[in-house]
mmCIF file of C-alpha atoms in Angstrom:
data_model
loop_
_atom_site.group_PDB
_atom_site.id
_atom_site.type_symbol
_atom_site.label_atom_id
_atom_site.label_comp_id
_atom_site.label_asym_id
_atom_site.label_seq_id
_atom_site.Cartn_x
_atom_site.Cartn_y
_atom_site.Cartn_z
ATOM 1 C CA MET W 1 -177.363 107.772 131.515
ATOM 2 C CA LYS W 2 -179.144 109.377 134.722
ATOM 3 C CA LEU W 3 -182.983 108.534 134.216
ATOM 4 C CA LEU W 4 -184.586 111.893 135.013
ATOM 5 C CA PHE W 5 -188.211 111.728 134.661
ATOM 6 C CA LYS W 6 -189.932 108.746 133.970
ATOM 7 C CA ASN W 7 -193.904 109.130 132.678
ATOM 8 C CA THR W 8 -197.048 105.903 132.081
ATOM 9 C CA THR W 9 -199.554 107.345 129.863
ATOM 10 C CA THR W 10 -202.835 104.381 128.414
ATOM 11 C CA TYR W 11 -203.847 105.901 125.852
ATOM 12 C CA SER W 12 -207.595 105.668 125.789
ATOM 13 C CA LYS W 13 -210.018 107.202 122.819
ATOM 14 C CA HIS W 14 -211.770 109.891 125.675
ATOM 15 C CA ILE W 15 -207.988 111.199 125.588
ATOM 16 C CA TYR W 16 -207.606 110.904 121.727
ATOM 17 C CA ASP W 17 -211.145 112.855 121.469
ATOM 18 C CA ASP W 18 -209.274 115.806 123.950
ATOM 19 C CA PHE W 19 -206.146 115.439 122.141
ATOM 20 C CA LEU W 20 -208.413 116.397 118.999
ATOM 21 C CA SER W 21 -210.443 119.660 120.253
ATOM 22 C CA PHE W 22 -206.553 120.430 121.580
ATOM 23 C CA HIS W 23 -205.165 120.167 118.775
ATOM 24 C CA SER W 24 -208.337 121.976 116.323
ATOM 25 C CA ARG W 25 -208.434 125.114 118.626
ATOM 26 C CA LYS W 26 -204.684 125.262 118.225
ATOM 27 C CA PHE W 27 -204.258 124.055 114.348
ATOM 28 C CA SER W 28 -207.424 124.533 112.563
ATOM 29 C CA PHE W 29 -207.054 128.119 111.612
ATOM 30 C CA LYS W 30 -203.406 128.134 110.307
ATOM 31 C CA TYR W 31 -205.193 124.953 108.089
ATOM 32 C CA HIS W 32 -207.890 126.208 106.962
ATOM 33 C CA LEU W 33 -206.182 129.632 106.352
ATOM 34 C CA PHE W 34 -204.079 127.757 103.789
ATOM 35 C CA SER W 35 -206.231 126.270 102.032
ATOM 36 C CA PHE W 36 -208.684 129.079 101.447
ATOM 37 C CA VAL W 37 -205.608 131.006 99.869
ATOM 38 C CA ILE W 38 -204.403 128.062 97.724
ATOM 39 C CA SER W 39 -208.121 127.460 96.955
ATOM 40 C CA MET W 40 -208.574 131.475 95.820
ATOM 41 C CA LEU W 41 -204.997 131.390 93.603
ATOM 42 C CA ILE W 42 -206.134 128.318 91.711
ATOM 43 C CA LEU W 43 -209.789 129.957 91.314
ATOM 44 C CA PHE W 44 -208.289 132.840 90.376
ATOM 45 C CA LEU W 45 -206.377 131.254 87.551
ATOM 46 C CA ILE W 46 -209.007 129.332 86.176
ATOM 47 C CA ILE W 47 -210.945 132.626 85.641
ATOM 48 C CA LEU W 48 -207.799 134.315 83.998
ATOM 49 C CA TYR W 49 -207.814 131.177 81.560
ATOM 50 C CA VAL W 50 -211.093 131.120 80.925
ATOM 51 C CA GLN W 51 -211.557 134.987 80.424
ATOM 52 C CA ASN W 52 -208.471 134.129 77.778
ATOM 53 C CA HIS W 53 -210.221 131.648 75.839
ATOM 54 C CA TYR W 54 -207.060 129.194 77.332
ATOM 55 C CA TYR W 55 -210.015 126.398 78.257
ATOM 56 C CA GLU W 56 -208.314 123.761 78.395
ATOM 57 C CA LEU W 57 -206.267 124.890 80.850
ATOM 58 C CA ALA W 58 -209.260 125.940 82.761
ATOM 59 C CA VAL W 59 -210.284 122.359 83.274
ATOM 60 C CA ILE W 60 -207.244 120.894 83.990
ATOM 61 C CA PHE W 61 -207.501 123.929 86.866
ATOM 62 C CA CYS W 62 -210.917 122.861 87.722
ATOM 63 C CA ALA W 63 -209.456 119.608 88.356
ATOM 64 C CA CYS W 64 -206.374 120.442 90.322
ATOM 65 C CA LEU W 65 -208.915 122.962 92.507
ATOM 66 C CA THR W 66 -211.268 120.286 93.216
ATOM 67 C CA SER W 67 -208.729 117.823 94.037
ATOM 68 C CA PHE W 68 -207.371 120.011 96.507
ATOM 69 C CA ILE W 69 -209.965 120.934 97.917
ATOM 70 C CA LEU W 70 -210.969 117.078 98.726
ATOM 71 C CA TYR W 71 -208.060 116.167 99.833
ATOM 72 C CA ARG W 72 -207.920 118.805 102.264
ATOM 73 C CA TYR W 73 -211.416 118.340 103.247
ATOM 74 C CA PHE W 74 -211.361 114.369 103.249
ATOM 75 C CA HIS W 75 -207.491 113.927 104.222
ATOM 76 C CA PRO W 76 -207.711 114.789 107.956
ATOM 77 C CA ILE W 77 -210.590 112.515 108.627
ATOM 78 C CA GLU W 78 -209.132 109.647 107.093
ATOM 79 C CA GLU W 79 -205.945 110.011 109.140
ATOM 80 C CA VAL W 80 -208.140 110.434 112.188
ATOM 81 C CA ASN W 81 -210.030 107.634 111.786
ATOM 82 C CA GLN W 82 -206.525 105.976 111.584
ATOM 83 C CA ASP W 83 -205.310 106.766 114.455
ATOM 84 C CA TYR W 84 -208.858 106.332 116.241
ATOM 85 C CA HIS W 85 -208.897 102.349 114.978
ATOM 86 C CA SER W 86 -205.450 101.720 115.778
ATOM 87 C CA ASP W 87 -204.130 99.496 118.105
ATOM 88 C CA LYS W 88 -203.040 102.386 120.061
ATOM 89 C CA ILE W 89 -206.185 103.399 120.911
ATOM 90 C CA THR W 90 -208.539 100.019 120.612
ATOM 91 C CA LYS W 91 -206.579 98.193 123.192
ATOM 92 C CA GLU W 92 -205.624 101.408 125.137
ATOM 93 C CA GLN W 93 -201.706 100.722 124.484
ATOM 94 C CA SER W 94 -199.754 102.361 127.250
ATOM 95 C CA PHE W 95 -196.277 103.878 126.509
ATOM 96 C CA THR W 96 -193.606 104.784 128.714
ATOM 97 C CA PHE W 97 -191.293 107.567 128.136
ATOM 98 C CA LEU W 98 -187.869 107.804 129.827
ATOM 99 C CA PHE W 99 -186.410 111.625 129.719
ATOM 100 C CA TYR W 100 -182.515 111.638 130.134
ATOM 101 C CA ASP W 101 -180.596 115.172 129.683
ATOM 102 C CA HIS W 102 -180.177 115.253 125.832
ATOM 103 C CA TYR W 103 -182.782 113.107 124.910
ATOM 104 C CA PHE W 104 -186.233 110.758 125.800
ATOM 105 C CA LYS W 105 -186.836 107.085 125.316
ATOM 106 C CA ILE W 106 -190.686 105.873 124.248
ATOM 107 C CA ASN W 107 -191.326 102.164 125.041
ATOM 108 C CA THR W 108 -194.232 99.883 124.217
ATOM 109 C CA LYS W 109 -193.879 96.294 124.395
ATOM 110 C CA ARG W 110 -192.585 95.671 121.422
ATOM 111 C CA GLN W 111 -189.925 98.105 120.747
ATOM 112 C CA TYR W 112 -188.779 101.420 121.490
ATOM 113 C CA SER W 113 -187.646 105.065 120.160
ATOM 114 C CA ILE W 114 -185.640 107.779 120.476
ATOM 115 C CA VAL W 115 -186.106 111.154 120.739
ATOM 116 C CA TYR W 116 -183.595 114.501 120.739
ATOM 117 C CA TYR W 117 -185.500 117.344 122.259
ATOM 118 C CA ARG W 118 -184.264 119.441 119.263
ATOM 119 C CA LYS W 119 -186.078 117.002 117.264
ATOM 120 C CA LEU W 120 -189.317 118.401 118.988
ATOM 121 C CA TYR W 121 -191.741 121.153 117.147
ATOM 122 C CA LYS W 122 -193.554 122.406 119.813
ATOM 123 C CA ILE W 123 -194.382 121.359 123.723
ATOM 124 C CA PHE W 124 -198.128 122.423 124.514
ATOM 125 C CA GLU W 125 -199.019 122.002 128.850
ATOM 126 C CA THR W 126 -202.855 121.906 129.861
ATOM 127 C CA ASP W 127 -204.109 120.858 132.921
ATOM 128 C CA THR W 128 -203.730 117.504 132.189
ATOM 129 C CA PHE W 129 -201.594 116.418 129.881
ATOM 130 C CA PHE W 130 -198.236 117.752 127.794
ATOM 131 C CA TYR W 131 -198.300 117.713 123.922
ATOM 132 C CA LEU W 132 -195.111 116.954 122.700
ATOM 133 C CA TYR W 133 -195.082 117.656 118.636
ATOM 134 C CA LEU W 134 -192.668 116.354 116.348
ATOM 135 C CA ASP W 135 -194.328 118.043 113.422
ATOM 136 C CA ASN W 136 -197.620 119.886 113.095
ATOM 137 C CA ARG W 137 -199.755 116.551 113.071
ATOM 138 C CA HIS W 138 -198.262 114.345 115.295
ATOM 139 C CA SER W 139 -198.037 114.541 118.827
ATOM 140 C CA PHE W 140 -196.735 112.253 121.927
ATOM 141 C CA LEU W 141 -199.074 112.565 125.047
ATOM 142 C CA LEU W 142 -198.740 112.385 128.568
ATOM 143 C CA ASP W 143 -200.632 112.387 131.152
ATOM 144 C CA LYS W 144 -199.452 114.594 134.210
ATOM 145 C CA SER W 145 -201.446 111.816 136.673
ATOM 146 C CA GLY W 146 -198.764 109.377 134.688
ATOM 147 C CA PHE W 147 -195.354 110.777 136.154
ATOM 148 C CA LYS W 148 -193.827 107.785 137.892
ATOM 149 C CA LYS W 149 -190.056 109.532 138.227
ATOM 150 C CA GLY W 150 -190.258 113.710 139.008
ATOM 151 C CA THR W 151 -193.367 115.276 139.118
ATOM 152 C CA PRO W 152 -195.017 117.659 136.375
ATOM 153 C CA LEU W 153 -194.186 120.515 137.496
ATOM 154 C CA ASP W 154 -190.408 119.236 137.426
ATOM 155 C CA PHE W 155 -191.124 118.329 133.827
ATOM 156 C CA ARG W 156 -192.524 121.295 132.804
ATOM 157 C CA ASN W 157 -189.510 123.285 134.389
ATOM 158 C CA PHE W 158 -187.575 120.654 132.601
ATOM 159 C CA ILE W 159 -189.103 121.091 129.219
ATOM 160 C CA LYS W 160 -188.768 124.735 128.999
ATOM 161 C CA LYS W 161 -185.005 124.914 129.495
ATOM 162 C CA LYS W 162 -184.750 122.337 126.998
ATOM 163 C CA CYS W 163 -186.920 123.387 124.544
ATOM 164 C CA PRO W 164 -187.266 127.588 125.859
ATOM 165 C CA PHE W 165 -188.705 128.772 122.251
ATOM 166 C CA LYS W 166 -190.989 125.758 121.863
ATOM 167 C CA TYR W 167 -192.791 125.511 125.702
ATOM 168 C CA LYS W 168 -196.304 126.840 125.821
ATOM 169 C CA LEU W 169 -198.595 127.270 128.270
ATOM 170 C CA ASP W 170 -202.094 126.466 127.623
ATOM 171 C CA ARG W 171 -204.945 126.404 130.174
ATOM 172 C CA ILE W 172 -208.741 127.699 129.929
ATOM 173 C CA ASP W 173 -209.098 129.300 132.897
ATOM 174 C CA LYS W 174 -212.661 127.097 133.994
ATOM 175 C CA GLU W 175 -214.148 131.115 136.136
ATOM 176 C CA ASP W 176 -213.603 132.008 132.529
ATOM 177 C CA ASN W 177 -215.384 128.978 130.539
ATOM 178 C CA ASP W 178 -218.262 129.003 132.757
ATOM 179 C CA ASN W 179 -218.757 132.380 132.152
ATOM 180 C CA THR W 180 -219.137 131.957 128.387
ATOM 181 C CA LYS W 181 -221.738 129.189 129.179
ATOM 182 C CA LYS W 182 -224.017 131.284 131.967
#
């Protein structure tokens, strides 16, 4: 197989903070909407059971509602803390991404993985990064300045062809940002 693109990205706390900000902007509304709808459904069941004098079931659903809300609030915080204190962030681990025609490899000092393009959930491009999502919570971060073979523009065209319905350009216009701050 012919190597088409090579990118080396070093994960740091600064890069991870930028990613978390991006991820929150993209996915927090859906997450909170889902949590709200499920909470309202459970609350409706609690009210229904109390009105019909099924207090034992109402207590069980109160426990379910409390558990659900605590899980939806604390689980993401725990995941971020685990990632934030992982070796890849604290030791600023470097990842090398090797892109071929049908798949790409992720190399670290210890191991490598292969990911087929069809397995990608979404691809976002920002001013400085490509975010290759495996699902709505896990992503590979590719720094645009880390391309050793190929250019970010060539990679954009390549990945758009490989994943046409998954690619999204996400750039915040700097002039719009400056105007909103004034």
